[in-house]
mmCIF file of C-alpha atoms in Angstrom:
data_model
loop_
_atom_site.group_PDB
_atom_site.id
_atom_site.type_symbol
_atom_site.label_atom_id
_atom_site.label_comp_id
_atom_site.label_asym_id
_atom_site.label_seq_id
_atom_site.Cartn_x
_atom_site.Cartn_y
_atom_site.Cartn_z
ATOM 1 C CA MET A 1 -61.628 -50.087 -31.664
ATOM 2 C CA SER A 2 -62.932 -53.341 -29.988
ATOM 3 C CA ALA A 3 -64.077 -56.675 -31.856
ATOM 4 C CA PRO A 4 -67.911 -57.084 -31.807
ATOM 5 C CA ASP A 5 -69.560 -58.956 -29.338
ATOM 6 C CA PRO A 6 -69.589 -62.738 -30.204
ATOM 7 C CA ALA A 7 -72.537 -63.549 -28.189
ATOM 8 C CA ARG A 8 -74.833 -61.055 -30.088
ATOM 9 C CA TRP A 9 -75.637 -63.250 -32.829
ATOM 10 C CA ALA A 10 -74.346 -66.556 -31.577
ATOM 11 C CA ASP A 11 -77.491 -68.468 -31.340
ATOM 12 C CA ILE A 12 -78.872 -67.740 -34.556
ATOM 13 C CA ALA A 13 -76.843 -68.445 -37.813
ATOM 14 C CA PHE A 14 -77.438 -65.527 -40.482
ATOM 15 C CA GLU A 15 -78.321 -68.206 -43.253
ATOM 16 C CA ASP A 16 -80.944 -69.503 -40.648
ATOM 17 C CA ARG A 17 -82.613 -66.376 -40.138
ATOM 18 C CA MET A 18 -82.760 -65.557 -44.067
ATOM 19 C CA SER A 19 -83.874 -68.946 -44.621
ATOM 20 C CA THR A 20 -87.252 -68.374 -42.599
ATOM 21 C CA VAL A 21 -88.584 -65.829 -45.150
ATOM 22 C CA GLU A 22 -89.332 -65.314 -48.658
ATOM 23 C CA PHE A 23 -88.942 -62.318 -50.817
ATOM 24 C CA ARG A 24 -90.925 -61.403 -53.904
ATOM 25 C CA VAL A 25 -88.384 -58.777 -55.458
ATOM 26 C CA GLY A 26 -90.007 -55.851 -57.106
ATOM 27 C CA GLU A 27 -88.326 -53.954 -59.917
ATOM 28 C CA ARG A 28 -88.325 -50.623 -58.164
ATOM 29 C CA ALA A 29 -86.094 -50.399 -55.300
ATOM 30 C CA HIS A 30 -87.807 -49.333 -52.358
ATOM 31 C CA ILE A 31 -84.970 -47.876 -50.503
ATOM 32 C CA SER A 32 -82.311 -45.645 -51.950
ATOM 33 C CA VAL A 33 -78.932 -44.661 -50.312
ATOM 34 C CA ASP A 34 -76.783 -41.382 -51.228
ATOM 35 C CA SER A 35 -73.502 -42.195 -51.170
ATOM 36 C CA GLU A 36 -72.251 -38.632 -51.292
ATOM 37 C CA VAL A 37 -73.988 -38.134 -47.815
ATOM 38 C CA CYS A 38 -72.594 -41.431 -46.501
ATOM 39 C CA ARG A 39 -69.039 -40.582 -47.043
ATOM 40 C CA SER A 40 -69.096 -37.969 -44.354
ATOM 41 C CA CYS A 41 -70.762 -40.621 -41.850
ATOM 42 C CA THR A 42 -68.578 -41.833 -39.120
ATOM 43 C CA THR A 43 -71.065 -43.773 -37.414
ATOM 44 C CA ARG A 44 -72.198 -46.313 -40.190
ATOM 45 C CA ALA A 45 -75.001 -47.389 -38.001
ATOM 46 C CA CYS A 46 -76.983 -48.922 -40.751
ATOM 47 C CA VAL A 47 -74.339 -51.476 -41.206
ATOM 48 C CA THR A 48 -74.462 -52.626 -37.822
ATOM 49 C CA ALA A 49 -78.292 -52.222 -37.308
ATOM 50 C CA CYS A 50 -79.595 -54.019 -40.615
ATOM 51 C CA PRO A 51 -80.740 -57.466 -39.514
ATOM 52 C CA ALA A 52 -80.354 -58.846 -43.284
ATOM 53 C CA ASP A 53 -76.916 -57.445 -43.543
ATOM 54 C CA LEU A 54 -77.803 -55.481 -46.455
ATOM 55 C CA PHE A 55 -75.246 -52.423 -45.973
ATOM 56 C CA ALA A 56 -71.781 -52.683 -46.859
ATOM 57 C CA PRO A 57 -68.786 -49.957 -46.724
ATOM 58 C CA THR A 58 -66.732 -49.731 -49.403
ATOM 59 C CA ALA A 59 -63.009 -48.520 -49.250
ATOM 60 C CA ASP A 60 -63.697 -45.074 -50.959
ATOM 61 C CA GLY A 61 -66.026 -43.999 -48.202
ATOM 62 C CA GLY A 62 -69.337 -44.727 -49.567
ATOM 63 C CA ILE A 63 -72.122 -47.237 -48.931
ATOM 64 C CA LEU A 64 -73.166 -50.514 -50.954
ATOM 65 C CA PHE A 65 -76.700 -51.411 -50.638
ATOM 66 C CA ASN A 66 -79.107 -54.246 -51.792
ATOM 67 C CA TYR A 67 -82.558 -54.121 -51.303
ATOM 68 C CA GLU A 68 -83.505 -57.490 -52.422
ATOM 69 C CA GLN A 69 -83.443 -59.215 -49.386
ATOM 70 C CA CYS A 70 -84.835 -56.346 -46.993
ATOM 71 C CA PHE A 71 -87.088 -57.292 -44.265
ATOM 72 C CA GLU A 72 -88.412 -53.571 -44.295
ATOM 73 C CA CYS A 73 -88.188 -53.564 -40.720
ATOM 74 C CA GLY A 74 -87.100 -49.496 -41.431
ATOM 75 C CA THR A 75 -84.265 -50.136 -38.783
ATOM 76 C CA CYS A 76 -81.744 -48.387 -40.990
ATOM 77 C CA TYR A 77 -83.906 -45.289 -41.513
ATOM 78 C CA GLN A 78 -84.565 -45.037 -37.741
ATOM 79 C CA VAL A 79 -80.864 -45.177 -36.776
ATOM 80 C CA CYS A 80 -79.159 -43.153 -39.350
ATOM 81 C CA ASP A 81 -77.888 -39.972 -38.422
ATOM 82 C CA ALA A 82 -77.240 -38.379 -41.585
ATOM 83 C CA GLU A 83 -80.210 -36.446 -43.113
ATOM 84 C CA GLY A 84 -80.965 -37.730 -46.318
ATOM 85 C CA ALA A 85 -78.739 -40.654 -46.821
ATOM 86 C CA ILE A 86 -81.342 -43.219 -46.789
ATOM 87 C CA THR A 87 -84.576 -43.043 -48.415
ATOM 88 C CA TRP A 88 -87.319 -45.651 -47.419
ATOM 89 C CA THR A 89 -90.462 -46.605 -48.621
ATOM 90 C CA TYR A 90 -92.444 -49.658 -48.542
ATOM 91 C CA PRO A 91 -92.134 -51.873 -51.910
ATOM 92 C CA ASP A 92 -95.053 -51.697 -54.401
ATOM 93 C CA GLY A 93 -97.865 -53.994 -53.904
ATOM 94 C CA GLY A 94 -97.299 -57.584 -53.982
ATOM 95 C CA HIS A 95 -93.977 -57.259 -53.681
ATOM 96 C CA GLY A 96 -91.500 -57.210 -50.497
ATOM 97 C CA VAL A 97 -90.689 -59.762 -47.714
ATOM 98 C CA VAL A 98 -93.180 -62.848 -46.869
ATOM 99 C CA PHE A 99 -92.677 -64.057 -43.357
ATOM 100 C CA ARG A 100 -93.619 -67.603 -43.334
ATOM 101 C CA HIS A 101 -94.956 -68.946 -40.373
ATOM 102 C CA GLY A 102 -95.222 -72.655 -39.259
ATOM 103 C CA MET B 1 -116.797 -133.263 -40.701
ATOM 104 C CA PRO B 2 -115.816 -130.131 -41.955
ATOM 105 C CA VAL B 3 -112.069 -129.298 -42.132
ATOM 106 C CA GLU B 4 -110.304 -126.949 -39.990
ATOM 107 C CA THR B 5 -107.016 -125.176 -40.010
ATOM 108 C CA VAL B 6 -104.561 -124.044 -37.758
ATOM 109 C CA LEU B 7 -102.897 -120.806 -38.983
ATOM 110 C CA VAL B 8 -99.242 -120.106 -38.108
ATOM 111 C CA CYS B 9 -97.708 -117.134 -39.225
ATOM 112 C CA VAL B 10 -94.056 -116.920 -39.711
ATOM 113 C CA ARG B 11 -91.346 -114.011 -40.268
ATOM 114 C CA PRO B 12 -87.889 -114.856 -41.682
ATOM 115 C CA ALA B 13 -84.902 -114.934 -39.488
ATOM 116 C CA GLU B 14 -82.102 -112.831 -40.482
ATOM 117 C CA PRO B 15 -78.849 -114.972 -40.970
ATOM 118 C CA ALA B 16 -76.578 -114.904 -37.888
ATOM 119 C CA ALA B 17 -73.614 -112.720 -38.573
ATOM 120 C CA ASP B 18 -69.925 -112.904 -37.530
ATOM 121 C CA VAL B 19 -67.936 -110.085 -37.208
ATOM 122 C CA ASP B 20 -64.102 -110.439 -37.775
ATOM 123 C CA PRO B 21 -62.868 -108.181 -34.507
ATOM 124 C CA LEU B 22 -59.474 -107.453 -36.468
ATOM 125 C CA SER B 23 -60.764 -106.621 -40.043
ATOM 126 C CA GLY B 24 -64.511 -105.638 -39.205
ATOM 127 C CA ALA B 25 -65.523 -108.165 -42.227
ATOM 128 C CA VAL B 26 -68.922 -109.392 -41.724
ATOM 129 C CA SER B 27 -69.887 -112.883 -42.818
ATOM 130 C CA HIS B 28 -72.774 -114.686 -42.518
ATOM 131 C CA ARG B 29 -72.834 -117.769 -40.374
ATOM 132 C CA SER B 30 -73.767 -120.917 -42.374
ATOM 133 C CA GLY B 31 -76.753 -123.347 -40.957
ATOM 134 C CA SER B 32 -78.623 -120.392 -39.029
ATOM 135 C CA PRO B 33 -82.058 -121.597 -38.360
ATOM 136 C CA ALA B 34 -84.564 -120.092 -40.965
ATOM 137 C CA LEU B 35 -87.155 -119.826 -38.195
ATOM 138 C CA THR B 36 -86.752 -118.065 -35.427
ATOM 139 C CA ASP B 37 -87.123 -119.745 -31.967
ATOM 140 C CA ALA B 38 -90.792 -117.893 -31.309
ATOM 141 C CA ASP B 39 -92.159 -119.049 -34.846
ATOM 142 C CA ALA B 40 -90.677 -122.633 -34.480
ATOM 143 C CA ALA B 41 -92.684 -122.585 -31.350
ATOM 144 C CA ALA B 42 -95.677 -121.428 -32.998
ATOM 145 C CA LEU B 43 -95.342 -124.063 -35.731
ATOM 146 C CA GLU B 44 -94.984 -126.753 -33.030
ATOM 147 C CA TYR B 45 -97.637 -125.483 -31.156
ATOM 148 C CA GLY B 46 -99.997 -125.950 -34.361
ATOM 149 C CA LEU B 47 -98.900 -129.191 -35.165
ATOM 150 C CA ARG B 48 -99.927 -130.488 -31.548
ATOM 151 C CA LEU B 49 -103.070 -128.710 -31.715
ATOM 152 C CA ALA B 50 -104.004 -130.148 -34.895
ATOM 153 C CA ASP B 51 -103.151 -133.498 -33.844
ATOM 154 C CA ALA B 52 -105.970 -133.056 -31.195
ATOM 155 C CA TRP B 53 -108.339 -131.335 -33.508
ATOM 156 C CA SER B 54 -107.767 -133.462 -36.444
ATOM 157 C CA ALA B 55 -107.005 -130.321 -38.368
ATOM 158 C CA ARG B 56 -104.625 -129.328 -40.810
ATOM 159 C CA VAL B 57 -101.700 -126.637 -40.090
ATOM 160 C CA HIS B 58 -101.353 -124.112 -42.869
ATOM 161 C CA VAL B 59 -98.196 -121.699 -42.522
ATOM 162 C CA ILE B 60 -98.098 -118.143 -44.222
ATOM 163 C CA GLY B 61 -94.461 -117.101 -44.330
ATOM 164 C CA ILE B 62 -93.720 -113.018 -45.083
ATOM 165 C CA GLY B 63 -90.966 -111.898 -46.782
ATOM 166 C CA GLY B 64 -89.293 -112.275 -50.515
ATOM 167 C CA PRO B 65 -88.236 -115.767 -52.031
ATOM 168 C CA GLU B 66 -85.612 -116.172 -49.260
ATOM 169 C CA SER B 67 -88.246 -116.770 -46.838
ATOM 170 C CA GLU B 68 -89.148 -120.084 -48.590
ATOM 171 C CA GLU B 69 -86.681 -122.018 -46.729
ATOM 172 C CA ALA B 70 -89.002 -121.751 -43.327
ATOM 173 C CA LEU B 71 -91.908 -122.569 -45.221
ATOM 174 C CA ARG B 72 -90.262 -125.891 -46.619
ATOM 175 C CA ILE B 73 -89.464 -126.701 -43.116
ATOM 176 C CA ALA B 74 -93.324 -126.760 -42.305
ATOM 177 C CA ALA B 75 -94.258 -128.437 -45.496
ATOM 178 C CA ALA B 76 -91.763 -131.247 -44.614
ATOM 179 C CA LEU B 77 -93.817 -131.536 -41.351
ATOM 180 C CA GLY B 78 -97.060 -131.873 -43.500
ATOM 181 C CA ALA B 79 -98.169 -128.098 -43.320
ATOM 182 C CA GLY B 80 -99.665 -126.273 -46.398
ATOM 183 C CA THR B 81 -97.683 -123.042 -47.140
ATOM 184 C CA LEU B 82 -98.504 -119.642 -48.675
ATOM 185 C CA ARG B 83 -95.788 -116.803 -48.910
ATOM 186 C CA VAL B 84 -97.043 -113.256 -48.973
ATOM 187 C CA ASP B 85 -94.595 -111.634 -51.048
ATOM 188 C CA ALA B 86 -92.962 -108.951 -49.466
ATOM 189 C CA PRO B 87 -89.113 -108.146 -50.091
ATOM 190 C CA GLU B 88 -87.143 -107.278 -47.166
ATOM 191 C CA ALA B 89 -86.740 -103.744 -48.507
ATOM 192 C CA ALA B 90 -90.469 -103.237 -48.930
ATOM 193 C CA ASP B 91 -92.411 -101.086 -46.427
ATOM 194 C CA LEU B 92 -94.861 -103.796 -45.847
ATOM 195 C CA MET B 93 -92.092 -105.504 -43.826
ATOM 196 C CA ALA B 94 -91.955 -102.581 -41.470
ATOM 197 C CA ASP B 95 -95.589 -102.013 -41.275
ATOM 198 C CA ASP B 96 -97.237 -104.770 -39.303
ATOM 199 C CA ARG B 97 -100.895 -102.979 -39.715
ATOM 200 C CA ALA B 98 -100.678 -103.358 -43.437
ATOM 201 C CA LEU B 99 -99.120 -106.827 -43.121
ATOM 202 C CA ALA B 100 -102.145 -108.133 -40.863
ATOM 203 C CA ARG B 101 -104.553 -106.686 -43.376
ATOM 204 C CA VAL B 102 -102.986 -108.860 -46.269
ATOM 205 C CA ILE B 103 -102.728 -111.816 -44.091
ATOM 206 C CA ALA B 104 -106.572 -111.272 -42.882
ATOM 207 C CA SER B 105 -107.226 -111.272 -46.604
ATOM 208 C CA ALA B 106 -105.404 -114.719 -47.191
ATOM 209 C CA VAL B 107 -107.371 -116.248 -44.189
ATOM 210 C CA GLY B 108 -110.379 -116.073 -46.205
ATOM 211 C CA ARG B 109 -108.806 -118.552 -48.771
ATOM 212 C CA LEU B 110 -108.391 -121.217 -46.190
ATOM 213 C CA PRO B 111 -111.217 -123.638 -44.636
ATOM 214 C CA TYR B 112 -112.500 -122.582 -41.311
ATOM 215 C CA VAL B 113 -109.543 -121.239 -39.290
ATOM 216 C CA ARG B 114 -109.623 -122.522 -35.721
ATOM 217 C CA LEU B 115 -106.729 -120.609 -34.382
ATOM 218 C CA VAL B 116 -104.227 -118.549 -35.451
ATOM 219 C CA LEU B 117 -100.664 -118.576 -34.174
ATOM 220 C CA CYS B 118 -97.775 -116.302 -34.355
ATOM 221 C CA GLY B 119 -94.116 -115.772 -32.290
ATOM 222 C CA ASP B 120 -94.349 -112.872 -30.000
ATOM 223 C CA GLY B 121 -91.095 -111.435 -31.760
ATOM 224 C CA SER B 122 -89.553 -111.354 -34.776
ATOM 225 C CA ALA B 123 -85.788 -111.146 -35.949
ATOM 226 C CA ASP B 124 -86.660 -108.829 -38.805
ATOM 227 C CA GLY B 125 -87.094 -105.657 -36.512
ATOM 228 C CA GLY B 126 -90.634 -106.861 -35.629
ATOM 229 C CA THR B 127 -92.079 -105.524 -32.403
ATOM 230 C CA GLY B 128 -94.390 -108.356 -31.811
ATOM 231 C CA ALA B 129 -97.368 -106.131 -32.735
ATOM 232 C CA LEU B 130 -98.421 -108.179 -35.762
ATOM 233 C CA PRO B 131 -100.744 -110.682 -33.940
ATOM 234 C CA ALA B 132 -102.615 -107.674 -32.122
ATOM 235 C CA PHE B 133 -103.213 -106.000 -35.495
ATOM 236 C CA LEU B 134 -104.181 -109.362 -37.190
ATOM 237 C CA ALA B 135 -106.746 -110.013 -34.203
ATOM 238 C CA HIS B 136 -108.204 -106.627 -35.272
ATOM 239 C CA GLU B 137 -108.331 -107.459 -38.761
ATOM 240 C CA LEU B 138 -110.268 -110.538 -38.233
ATOM 241 C CA GLY B 139 -112.274 -109.174 -35.464
ATOM 242 C CA ALA B 140 -110.944 -111.924 -33.191
ATOM 243 C CA ALA B 141 -110.039 -112.582 -29.620
ATOM 244 C CA GLN B 142 -106.103 -112.404 -28.595
ATOM 245 C CA ALA B 143 -104.026 -113.928 -26.249
ATOM 246 C CA LEU B 144 -100.702 -112.666 -26.484
ATOM 247 C CA GLY B 145 -97.245 -113.586 -25.107
ATOM 248 C CA LEU B 146 -98.411 -117.231 -24.105
ATOM 249 C CA THR B 147 -95.667 -119.679 -22.617
ATOM 250 C CA ARG B 148 -97.732 -122.593 -22.845
ATOM 251 C CA LEU B 149 -100.698 -123.654 -25.113
ATOM 252 C CA GLU B 150 -102.788 -126.707 -24.916
ATOM 253 C CA VAL B 151 -105.966 -128.461 -24.797
ATOM 254 C CA ARG B 152 -107.185 -129.245 -21.595
ATOM 255 C CA GLU B 153 -108.131 -132.970 -20.610
ATOM 256 C CA GLY B 154 -112.074 -133.211 -19.655
ATOM 257 C CA ASP B 155 -113.657 -130.520 -21.370
ATOM 258 C CA GLY B 156 -111.343 -130.203 -24.312
ATOM 259 C CA ALA B 157 -110.964 -126.458 -23.988
ATOM 260 C CA LEU B 158 -107.573 -124.614 -25.201
ATOM 261 C CA VAL B 159 -106.006 -123.042 -22.412
ATOM 262 C CA GLY B 160 -103.005 -120.731 -22.460
ATOM 263 C CA GLU B 161 -100.520 -119.457 -20.057
ATOM 264 C CA ARG B 162 -98.907 -116.193 -19.473
ATOM 265 C CA ARG B 163 -96.524 -114.920 -17.218
ATOM 266 C CA LEU B 164 -97.266 -112.000 -14.875
ATOM 267 C CA ASP B 165 -95.395 -109.653 -12.752
ATOM 268 C CA GLY B 166 -93.891 -111.144 -9.333
ATOM 269 C CA GLY B 167 -93.402 -114.415 -10.847
ATOM 270 C CA ARG B 168 -97.053 -115.512 -11.108
ATOM 271 C CA ARG B 169 -98.833 -117.036 -14.280
ATOM 272 C CA GLU B 170 -102.324 -116.644 -15.288
ATOM 273 C CA LEU B 171 -104.318 -119.252 -17.371
ATOM 274 C CA LEU B 172 -106.289 -117.871 -20.224
ATOM 275 C CA ARG B 173 -109.074 -119.940 -21.819
ATOM 276 C CA VAL B 174 -108.745 -119.228 -25.397
ATOM 277 C CA PRO B 175 -112.138 -119.185 -27.529
ATOM 278 C CA PRO B 176 -111.956 -120.579 -30.981
ATOM 279 C CA GLY B 177 -110.778 -118.217 -33.939
ATOM 280 C CA ALA B 178 -108.666 -116.510 -31.607
ATOM 281 C CA VAL B 179 -105.168 -115.034 -32.543
ATOM 282 C CA CYS B 180 -102.172 -116.223 -30.187
ATOM 283 C CA SER B 181 -98.746 -115.598 -29.883
ATOM 284 C CA VAL B 182 -96.251 -117.629 -28.177
ATOM 285 C CA GLU B 183 -92.956 -117.151 -26.769
ATOM 286 C CA ALA B 184 -90.152 -119.910 -27.417
ATOM 287 C CA ALA B 185 -90.273 -121.364 -23.973
ATOM 288 C CA GLY B 186 -89.128 -124.698 -23.638
ATOM 289 C CA LEU B 187 -90.152 -125.865 -26.839
ATOM 290 C CA ARG B 188 -88.452 -127.509 -29.710
ATOM 291 C CA LEU B 189 -89.817 -127.769 -33.135
ATOM 292 C CA ARG B 190 -90.103 -131.786 -34.197
ATOM 293 C CA ARG B 191 -87.687 -132.950 -36.825
ATOM 294 C CA SER B 192 -89.093 -134.227 -40.157
ATOM 295 C CA ALA B 193 -88.216 -137.525 -41.869
ATOM 296 C CA LEU B 194 -85.644 -137.066 -44.769
ATOM 297 C CA PRO B 195 -88.142 -138.291 -47.613
ATOM 298 C CA ALA B 196 -90.605 -135.492 -46.429
ATOM 299 C CA VAL B 197 -87.769 -132.834 -46.658
ATOM 300 C CA LEU B 198 -86.646 -133.997 -50.067
ATOM 301 C CA ARG B 199 -90.302 -133.587 -51.154
ATOM 302 C CA ALA B 200 -90.757 -130.311 -49.576
ATOM 303 C CA ALA B 201 -87.405 -128.866 -51.177
ATOM 304 C CA ARG B 202 -88.990 -129.533 -54.851
ATOM 305 C CA ALA B 203 -92.357 -128.537 -54.153
ATOM 306 C CA PRO B 204 -93.247 -125.266 -55.484
ATOM 307 C CA VAL B 205 -94.258 -122.260 -52.923
ATOM 308 C CA GLU B 206 -97.458 -120.594 -53.554
ATOM 309 C CA SER B 207 -97.312 -116.739 -53.101
ATOM 310 C CA ILE B 208 -99.610 -113.789 -53.072
ATOM 311 C CA VAL B 209 -98.725 -110.276 -53.832
ATOM 312 C CA PRO B 210 -100.424 -107.279 -51.745
ATOM 313 C CA THR B 211 -102.549 -105.033 -53.708
ATOM 314 C CA ASP B 212 -101.731 -101.471 -53.579
ATOM 315 C CA GLY B 213 -104.527 -100.492 -51.040
ATOM 316 C CA GLN B 214 -103.036 -103.605 -48.681
ATOM 317 C CA ALA B 215 -99.534 -102.278 -48.603
ATOM 318 C CA SER B 216 -99.745 -99.063 -46.420
ATOM 319 C CA SER B 217 -101.593 -98.147 -43.335
ATOM 320 C CA VAL B 218 -104.268 -95.465 -43.466
ATOM 321 C CA GLY B 219 -102.897 -92.911 -40.798
ATOM 322 C CA ALA B 220 -99.124 -94.102 -40.724
ATOM 323 C CA VAL B 221 -96.539 -91.491 -39.747
ATOM 324 C CA SER B 222 -95.603 -89.823 -42.892
ATOM 325 C CA ALA B 223 -92.832 -86.922 -43.420
ATOM 326 C CA GLY B 224 -93.715 -83.919 -45.582
ATOM 327 C CA PRO B 225 -91.267 -82.024 -47.745
ATOM 328 C CA PRO B 226 -88.273 -80.759 -46.233
ATOM 329 C CA ARG B 227 -88.395 -77.267 -44.684
ATOM 330 C CA PRO B 228 -85.742 -74.588 -43.643
ATOM 331 C CA GLY B 229 -84.872 -74.492 -40.261
ATOM 332 C CA ARG B 230 -86.799 -72.100 -38.284
ATOM 333 C CA PRO B 231 -84.348 -71.066 -35.544
ATOM 334 C CA ARG B 232 -86.067 -70.059 -31.973
ATOM 335 C CA THR B 233 -86.967 -66.808 -31.279
ATOM 336 C CA ARG B 234 -83.810 -64.972 -29.229
ATOM 337 C CA VAL B 235 -85.115 -63.476 -25.881
ATOM 338 C CA VAL B 236 -83.291 -60.185 -25.720
ATOM 339 C CA ALA B 237 -82.897 -57.985 -22.563
ATOM 340 C CA PRO B 238 -85.029 -54.611 -22.731
ATOM 341 C CA PRO B 239 -82.685 -51.992 -23.914
ATOM 342 C CA ASP B 240 -82.212 -48.785 -22.140
ATOM 343 C CA GLY B 241 -83.810 -45.356 -23.158
ATOM 344 C CA THR B 242 -87.065 -44.046 -23.469
ATOM 345 C CA ALA B 243 -87.288 -42.693 -27.126
ATOM 346 C CA PRO B 244 -87.710 -45.525 -29.774
ATOM 347 C CA ARG B 245 -84.786 -44.201 -31.520
ATOM 348 C CA ASP B 246 -82.507 -44.983 -28.853
ATOM 349 C CA ARG B 247 -84.017 -48.061 -27.713
ATOM 350 C CA LEU B 248 -83.298 -49.402 -31.371
ATOM 351 C CA ARG B 249 -80.089 -48.081 -31.463
ATOM 352 C CA ALA B 250 -79.293 -50.079 -28.207
ATOM 353 C CA LEU B 251 -81.057 -53.201 -29.261
ATOM 354 C CA THR B 252 -79.258 -53.334 -32.858
ATOM 355 C CA GLY B 253 -75.625 -52.752 -31.258
ATOM 356 C CA VAL B 254 -75.119 -49.254 -33.169
ATOM 357 C CA GLN B 255 -73.683 -47.963 -30.029
ATOM 358 C CA THR B 256 -71.010 -50.757 -29.677
ATOM 359 C CA PRO B 257 -68.094 -49.860 -31.597
ATOM 360 C CA HIS B 258 -66.744 -52.172 -33.799
ATOM 361 C CA HIS B 259 -65.112 -52.418 -37.494
ATOM 362 C CA ALA B 260 -67.758 -53.761 -40.080
ATOM 363 C CA PRO B 261 -66.780 -55.822 -42.961
ATOM 364 C CA GLU B 262 -65.455 -53.441 -45.865
ATOM 365 C CA LEU B 263 -65.907 -53.666 -49.882
ATOM 366 C CA ILE B 264 -62.382 -53.199 -50.889
ATOM 367 C CA GLY B 265 -62.613 -53.951 -54.723
ATOM 368 C CA PRO B 266 -63.060 -54.918 -57.544
ATOM 369 C CA VAL B 267 -59.480 -54.529 -57.411
ATOM 370 C CA ASP B 268 -56.416 -56.688 -58.843
ATOM 371 C CA ALA B 269 -54.720 -59.101 -57.108
ATOM 372 C CA VAL B 270 -51.770 -57.112 -56.238
ATOM 373 C CA LYS B 271 -54.045 -54.152 -54.627
ATOM 374 C CA ALA B 272 -55.919 -56.853 -52.791
ATOM 375 C CA ALA B 273 -52.839 -58.373 -51.324
ATOM 376 C CA ASP B 274 -52.041 -54.810 -49.975
ATOM 377 C CA ALA B 275 -55.119 -54.299 -48.579
ATOM 378 C CA LEU B 276 -55.176 -57.619 -46.755
ATOM 379 C CA LEU B 277 -51.406 -57.060 -45.140
ATOM 380 C CA GLU B 278 -52.653 -53.518 -44.177
ATOM 381 C CA PHE B 279 -55.677 -55.076 -42.275
ATOM 382 C CA LEU B 280 -53.518 -57.719 -40.817
ATOM 383 C CA GLN B 281 -50.623 -55.000 -39.780
ATOM 384 C CA GLU B 282 -53.665 -52.841 -38.216
ATOM 385 C CA ARG B 283 -54.777 -55.477 -36.082
ATOM 386 C CA GLY B 284 -51.094 -56.280 -35.072
ATOM 387 C CA TYR B 285 -51.069 -60.000 -36.309
ATOM 388 C CA LEU B 286 -47.994 -59.033 -38.332
ATOM 389 C CA ASN B 287 -46.399 -57.382 -36.063
ATOM 390 C CA ALA B 288 -46.542 -60.181 -33.463
ATOM 391 C CA PRO B 289 -42.905 -61.855 -32.677
ATOM 392 C CA ALA B 290 -42.021 -65.262 -34.340
ATOM 393 C CA ARG B 291 -42.812 -68.046 -32.032
ATOM 394 C CA ALA B 292 -39.250 -69.638 -32.540
ATOM 395 C CA ASP B 293 -39.852 -72.616 -29.779
ATOM 396 C CA THR B 294 -42.783 -73.969 -31.907
ATOM 397 C CA PRO B 295 -41.934 -73.564 -35.508
ATOM 398 C CA ARG B 296 -44.813 -74.861 -37.825
ATOM 399 C CA ASP B 297 -42.564 -77.877 -39.623
ATOM 400 C CA THR B 298 -41.425 -79.130 -36.471
ATOM 401 C CA PRO B 299 -42.902 -82.673 -35.953
ATOM 402 C CA ARG B 300 -44.578 -83.207 -32.562
#
């Protein structure tokens, strides 16, 4: 198993990326993860692909997920290989990510 | 005949500093002049022109009470004094435009001002822009960076001399009411008599305090509230694949094998230590042979 490419995000610190957006967190989680399905997943693409670094594998084979700082890009849903593992909707009205420009 | 005034604007000189090369201790050199050379030249020109015109010299000093020493030097030479109260730390000292506005408001309190003189630089970080701002506030002509200023014999016109590139000079005919700045070039301030020095040392110095509206410039550069840094957009090479999903997988690095950070807890300290050791053994850190040639405690 090789190490991740160090140049992949070398020019943008994760904290810098997260500091450019604002999150209005709703009470309802707009993403849910079925840990039972995830236990059989070998690729765990969501962990790698999420730009907000919200997915974390656990030692027992499951996946922990936070929806509070989700960019709503849908990447996790797109790259997931396991059917039914991720349920994805947009947040309720007035909630979610706010991208600040300028 | 109405009384005329030659107005001289001076800014306090910073005391010269000596730095001990061994200890780095800074001490202020005693006996450093209260006037910069350029301000002293402006005052001397003012005194000469006042003699020629039978006018009175008035000196406006800028700064805190420590700047009164410069005004007392001028008072000992027979000049009237006024201090614009601007502590060294105040924004006013760094804002030549606002400073010019304050001085211009004080000009109205004086008899007819025939000429305004300034040094062409100052020791407090001033850029020499004050006379230009002052001319703007007064609506007056300006002649800056003069090396000589005198009343011409014959027609009695005021003539200034200024350097040009290539070693050339130009002569300027200075109209009444103009603002001039002079270099400290070949001119020394005259000495005053001891009785006058003693009188000036005890004489009170009138001061004026800028109002809120005068103490800052409209349109000056200002800084807004701090904002988080926004990194530049990273240019990424187009990913391979025709299907959006394939391109997304290539773009996000999903297809690159790696080991993601893993949550092992919450567990107690023993299990956490075991997990850490297992992690290190998996990656060969603990199996690496000890480097006997460079033990950690060996001094280099």
